[in-house]
Amino acid sequence: MENNINNSEKNNSLDNNKKETKRVIKTYRDFAVNALDDKPTSLANMIIQEKKKQARKEAKSIKNPKNVFMVILSSILVILGIGAIASIIIFVNTKKDDSLVKNNISNIESTIEYDYKKSYELDDLSSVKKASNEAFNDTNIPFGTVKNIFFTKKDSLGYSRQVSAKDFIITLDTRVPNQFIRNLKKRFSVGLVSLDKNVAFMILETYNFDTSYSNMLTWEKTILYDIGYLFKVNQKYYANKFKDIVFKNKDIRAILDEEGNLIFAYSFVTPHKIIFFTDTKSFEILMSGLQNIVKK
């Protein structure tokens, strides 16, 4: 009898232990309940919030088809944007290079050796006067050096081309005989020599000496009225007559002042080259450079 009682107590004790052991295992609901002890919300609301949280995670997930599409679309737009920027840069640089090529004269022709050069667009007579004024105002050229002034025009394709002597003389709107212009070779030089002051010069080349010399004698009547401003000749000498003089064994047609000083002159230094000048020293420098035509 005593054994039965003991066995019964043991069984009850085991049952109680089992029950207590089972209660140690907590479910999600137990945690939720404990979490709700100090928060004024319901379990249902918490579950709803959790589902919303999961939904937000899924919405931001890379695995979401919508997000995959947006990533791909964004990548394409970025690539297209980079391509567009690169195209613009290439286009701008190409236009810049094209402009430089069009404005660059690859083969400048000169009748004389020179130390400096300057190029101007030849539009009309005013552009020549502008070039002349700027050249005379340039006081930074070392003594005894030559500065050549080149004139260009745009061709039908937009490229700069050096103008010919004919184009230049026609632009000056002179009264030189047309036969003289027809006899001009393409190459010519205009510019200045730096001495105590800047003095201008012009060198023309002609095919026919006899005809050109005769035409020059005719032009003497109006030559200073036509181009005297380019050489900065005082207008009071425009009506003076030319005289024959010899300098450095060269026959020269010259206008002199009352004291015999040179005002303006020209000389056929060779049968096909004419130098126009206003100073004997500049004439010497130009003569020494005629045989040494180099590009600098």
mmCIF file with all atom_site columns, N, CA, C and O in Angstrom, residues 201-224:
data_model
loop_
_atom_site.group_PDB
_atom_site.id
_atom_site.type_symbol
_atom_site.label_atom_id
_atom_site.label_alt_id
_atom_site.label_comp_id
_atom_site.label_asym_id
_atom_site.label_entity_id
_atom_site.label_seq_id
_atom_site.pdbx_PDB_ins_code
_atom_site.Cartn_x
_atom_site.Cartn_y
_atom_site.Cartn_z
_atom_site.occupancy
_atom_site.B_iso_or_equiv
_atom_site.pdbx_formal_charge
_atom_site.auth_seq_id
_atom_site.auth_comp_id
_atom_site.auth_asym_id
_atom_site.auth_atom_id
_atom_site.pdbx_PDB_model_num
ATOM 1  N N  . PHE A 1 201 ? 56.661 99.193  -97.019  1.00 0.00 ? 201 PHE A N  1
ATOM 2  C CA . PHE A 1 201 ? 57.197 98.787  -98.317  1.00 0.00 ? 201 PHE A CA 1
ATOM 3  C C  . PHE A 1 201 ? 56.160 97.922  -99.030  1.00 0.00 ? 201 PHE A C  1
ATOM 4  O O  . PHE A 1 201 ? 55.243 97.369  -98.414  1.00 0.00 ? 201 PHE A O  1
ATOM 5  N N  . MET A 1 202 ? 56.333 97.799  -100.321 1.00 0.00 ? 202 MET A N  1
ATOM 6  C CA . MET A 1 202 ? 55.531 96.883  -101.138 1.00 0.00 ? 202 MET A CA 1
ATOM 7  C C  . MET A 1 202 ? 56.413 96.360  -102.254 1.00 0.00 ? 202 MET A C  1
ATOM 8  O O  . MET A 1 202 ? 57.186 97.116  -102.849 1.00 0.00 ? 202 MET A O  1
ATOM 9  N N  . ILE A 1 203 ? 56.309 95.076  -102.517 1.00 0.00 ? 203 ILE A N  1
ATOM 10 C CA . ILE A 1 203 ? 57.085 94.455  -103.584 1.00 0.00 ? 203 ILE A CA 1
ATOM 11 C C  . ILE A 1 203 ? 56.127 93.714  -104.512 1.00 0.00 ? 203 ILE A C  1
ATOM 12 O O  . ILE A 1 203 ? 55.391 92.831  -104.076 1.00 0.00 ? 203 ILE A O  1
ATOM 13 N N  . LEU A 1 204 ? 56.140 94.093  -105.775 1.00 0.00 ? 204 LEU A N  1
ATOM 14 C CA . LEU A 1 204 ? 55.311 93.432  -106.782 1.00 0.00 ? 204 LEU A CA 1
ATOM 15 C C  . LEU A 1 204 ? 56.208 92.748  -107.805 1.00 0.00 ? 204 LEU A C  1
ATOM 16 O O  . LEU A 1 204 ? 57.352 93.173  -108.041 1.00 0.00 ? 204 LEU A O  1
ATOM 17 N N  . GLU A 1 205 ? 55.690 91.692  -108.404 1.00 0.00 ? 205 GLU A N  1
ATOM 18 C CA . GLU A 1 205 ? 56.412 90.985  -109.456 1.00 0.00 ? 205 GLU A CA 1
ATOM 19 C C  . GLU A 1 205 ? 55.592 91.048  -110.737 1.00 0.00 ? 205 GLU A C  1
ATOM 20 O O  . GLU A 1 205 ? 54.369 90.888  -110.720 1.00 0.00 ? 205 GLU A O  1
ATOM 21 N N  . THR A 1 206 ? 56.281 91.273  -111.841 1.00 0.00 ? 206 THR A N  1
ATOM 22 C CA . THR A 1 206 ? 55.596 91.433  -113.117 1.00 0.00 ? 206 THR A CA 1
ATOM 23 C C  . THR A 1 206 ? 56.196 90.519  -114.183 1.00 0.00 ? 206 THR A C  1
ATOM 24 O O  . THR A 1 206 ? 57.363 90.135  -114.101 1.00 0.00 ? 206 THR A O  1
ATOM 25 N N  . TYR A 1 207 ? 55.383 90.181  -115.175 1.00 0.00 ? 207 TYR A N  1
ATOM 26 C CA . TYR A 1 207 ? 55.854 89.305  -116.246 1.00 0.00 ? 207 TYR A CA 1
ATOM 27 C C  . TYR A 1 207 ? 56.606 90.088  -117.324 1.00 0.00 ? 207 TYR A C  1
ATOM 28 O O  . TYR A 1 207 ? 57.547 89.570  -117.931 1.00 0.00 ? 207 TYR A O  1
ATOM 29 N N  . ASN A 1 208 ? 56.206 91.311  -117.585 1.00 0.00 ? 208 ASN A N  1
ATOM 30 C CA . ASN A 1 208 ? 56.744 92.061  -118.714 1.00 0.00 ? 208 ASN A CA 1
ATOM 31 C C  . ASN A 1 208 ? 57.314 93.391  -118.226 1.00 0.00 ? 208 ASN A C  1
ATOM 32 O O  . ASN A 1 208 ? 56.567 94.262  -117.768 1.00 0.00 ? 208 ASN A O  1
ATOM 33 N N  . PHE A 1 209 ? 58.613 93.564  -118.346 1.00 0.00 ? 209 PHE A N  1
ATOM 34 C CA . PHE A 1 209 ? 59.257 94.772  -117.844 1.00 0.00 ? 209 PHE A CA 1
ATOM 35 C C  . PHE A 1 209 ? 58.849 96.017  -118.636 1.00 0.00 ? 209 PHE A C  1
ATOM 36 O O  . PHE A 1 209 ? 58.462 97.037  -118.057 1.00 0.00 ? 209 PHE A O  1
ATOM 37 N N  . ASP A 1 210 ? 58.947 95.967  -119.956 1.00 0.00 ? 210 ASP A N  1
ATOM 38 C CA . ASP A 1 210 ? 58.694 97.154  -120.776 1.00 0.00 ? 210 ASP A CA 1
ATOM 39 C C  . ASP A 1 210 ? 57.282 97.688  -120.569 1.00 0.00 ? 210 ASP A C  1
ATOM 40 O O  . ASP A 1 210 ? 57.089 98.899  -120.357 1.00 0.00 ? 210 ASP A O  1
ATOM 41 N N  . THR A 1 211 ? 56.315 96.806  -120.632 1.00 0.00 ? 211 THR A N  1
ATOM 42 C CA . THR A 1 211 ? 54.926 97.232  -120.463 1.00 0.00 ? 211 THR A CA 1
ATOM 43 C C  . THR A 1 211 ? 54.687 97.756  -119.052 1.00 0.00 ? 211 THR A C  1
ATOM 44 O O  . THR A 1 211 ? 54.041 98.795  -118.853 1.00 0.00 ? 211 THR A O  1
ATOM 45 N N  . SER A 1 212 ? 55.215 97.044  -118.052 1.00 0.00 ? 212 SER A N  1
ATOM 46 C CA . SER A 1 212 ? 55.004 97.442  -116.662 1.00 0.00 ? 212 SER A CA 1
ATOM 47 C C  . SER A 1 212 ? 55.684 98.774  -116.359 1.00 0.00 ? 212 SER A C  1
ATOM 48 O O  . SER A 1 212 ? 55.129 99.612  -115.632 1.00 0.00 ? 212 SER A O  1
ATOM 49 N N  . TYR A 1 213 ? 56.864 98.988  -116.912 1.00 0.00 ? 213 TYR A N  1
ATOM 50 C CA . TYR A 1 213 ? 57.555 100.266 -116.684 1.00 0.00 ? 213 TYR A CA 1
ATOM 51 C C  . TYR A 1 213 ? 56.763 101.426 -117.287 1.00 0.00 ? 213 TYR A C  1
ATOM 52 O O  . TYR A 1 213 ? 56.605 102.487 -116.672 1.00 0.00 ? 213 TYR A O  1
ATOM 53 N N  . SER A 1 214 ? 56.258 101.207 -118.488 1.00 0.00 ? 214 SER A N  1
ATOM 54 C CA . SER A 1 214 ? 55.446 102.236 -119.137 1.00 0.00 ? 214 SER A CA 1
ATOM 55 C C  . SER A 1 214 ? 54.178 102.524 -118.326 1.00 0.00 ? 214 SER A C  1
ATOM 56 O O  . SER A 1 214 ? 53.771 103.682 -118.165 1.00 0.00 ? 214 SER A O  1
ATOM 57 N N  . ASN A 1 215 ? 53.550 101.473 -117.823 1.00 0.00 ? 215 ASN A N  1
ATOM 58 C CA . ASN A 1 215 ? 52.346 101.637 -116.999 1.00 0.00 ? 215 ASN A CA 1
ATOM 59 C C  . ASN A 1 215 ? 52.649 102.381 -115.701 1.00 0.00 ? 215 ASN A C  1
ATOM 60 O O  . ASN A 1 215 ? 51.826 103.183 -115.220 1.00 0.00 ? 215 ASN A O  1
ATOM 61 N N  . MET A 1 216 ? 53.828 102.142 -115.121 1.00 0.00 ? 216 MET A N  1
ATOM 62 C CA . MET A 1 216 ? 54.208 102.833 -113.892 1.00 0.00 ? 216 MET A CA 1
ATOM 63 C C  . MET A 1 216 ? 54.395 104.332 -114.145 1.00 0.00 ? 216 MET A C  1
ATOM 64 O O  . MET A 1 216 ? 54.006 105.169 -113.318 1.00 0.00 ? 216 MET A O  1
ATOM 65 N N  . LEU A 1 217 ? 54.956 104.682 -115.277 1.00 0.00 ? 217 LEU A N  1
ATOM 66 C CA . LEU A 1 217 ? 55.117 106.098 -115.605 1.00 0.00 ? 217 LEU A CA 1
ATOM 67 C C  . LEU A 1 217 ? 53.752 106.782 -115.698 1.00 0.00 ? 217 LEU A C  1
ATOM 68 O O  . LEU A 1 217 ? 53.601 107.937 -115.307 1.00 0.00 ? 217 LEU A O  1
ATOM 69 N N  . THR A 1 218 ? 52.783 106.065 -116.237 1.00 0.00 ? 218 THR A N  1
ATOM 70 C CA . THR A 1 218 ? 51.421 106.603 -116.317 1.00 0.00 ? 218 THR A CA 1
ATOM 71 C C  . THR A 1 218 ? 50.803 106.729 -114.923 1.00 0.00 ? 218 THR A C  1
ATOM 72 O O  . THR A 1 218 ? 50.119 107.727 -114.618 1.00 0.00 ? 218 THR A O  1
ATOM 73 N N  . TRP A 1 219 ? 51.063 105.737 -114.067 1.00 0.00 ? 219 TRP A N  1
ATOM 74 C CA . TRP A 1 219 ? 50.466 105.711 -112.728 1.00 0.00 ? 219 TRP A CA 1
ATOM 75 C C  . TRP A 1 219 ? 51.068 106.787 -111.817 1.00 0.00 ? 219 TRP A C  1
ATOM 76 O O  . TRP A 1 219 ? 50.463 107.171 -110.814 1.00 0.00 ? 219 TRP A O  1
ATOM 77 N N  . GLU A 1 220 ? 52.268 107.270 -112.141 1.00 0.00 ? 220 GLU A N  1
ATOM 78 C CA . GLU A 1 220 ? 52.929 108.265 -111.296 1.00 0.00 ? 220 GLU A CA 1
ATOM 79 C C  . GLU A 1 220 ? 52.046 109.486 -111.017 1.00 0.00 ? 220 GLU A C  1
ATOM 80 O O  . GLU A 1 220 ? 52.147 110.105 -109.960 1.00 0.00 ? 220 GLU A O  1
ATOM 81 N N  . LYS A 1 221 ? 51.159 109.829 -111.934 1.00 0.00 ? 221 LYS A N  1
ATOM 82 C CA . LYS A 1 221 ? 50.320 111.012 -111.769 1.00 0.00 ? 221 LYS A CA 1
ATOM 83 C C  . LYS A 1 221 ? 49.350 110.893 -110.592 1.00 0.00 ? 221 LYS A C  1
ATOM 84 O O  . LYS A 1 221 ? 48.979 111.900 -109.989 1.00 0.00 ? 221 LYS A O  1
ATOM 85 N N  . THR A 1 222 ? 48.957 109.665 -110.286 1.00 0.00 ? 222 THR A N  1
ATOM 86 C CA . THR A 1 222 ? 47.945 109.482 -109.226 1.00 0.00 ? 222 THR A CA 1
ATOM 87 C C  . THR A 1 222 ? 48.374 108.488 -108.145 1.00 0.00 ? 222 THR A C  1
ATOM 88 O O  . THR A 1 222 ? 47.611 108.223 -107.219 1.00 0.00 ? 222 THR A O  1
ATOM 89 N N  . ILE A 1 223 ? 49.576 107.966 -108.240 1.00 0.00 ? 223 ILE A N  1
ATOM 90 C CA . ILE A 1 223 ? 49.962 106.874 -107.341 1.00 0.00 ? 223 ILE A CA 1
ATOM 91 C C  . ILE A 1 223 ? 49.887 107.255 -105.866 1.00 0.00 ? 223 ILE A C  1
ATOM 92 O O  . ILE A 1 223 ? 49.418 106.473 -105.037 1.00 0.00 ? 223 ILE A O  1
ATOM 93 N N  . LEU A 1 224 ? 50.325 108.463 -105.521 1.00 0.00 ? 224 LEU A N  1
ATOM 94 C CA . LEU A 1 224 ? 50.268 108.860 -104.113 1.00 0.00 ? 224 LEU A CA 1
ATOM 95 C C  . LEU A 1 224 ? 48.830 109.105 -103.645 1.00 0.00 ? 224 LEU A C  1
ATOM 96 O O  . LEU A 1 224 ? 48.503 108.876 -102.485 1.00 0.00 ? 224 LEU A O  1
#
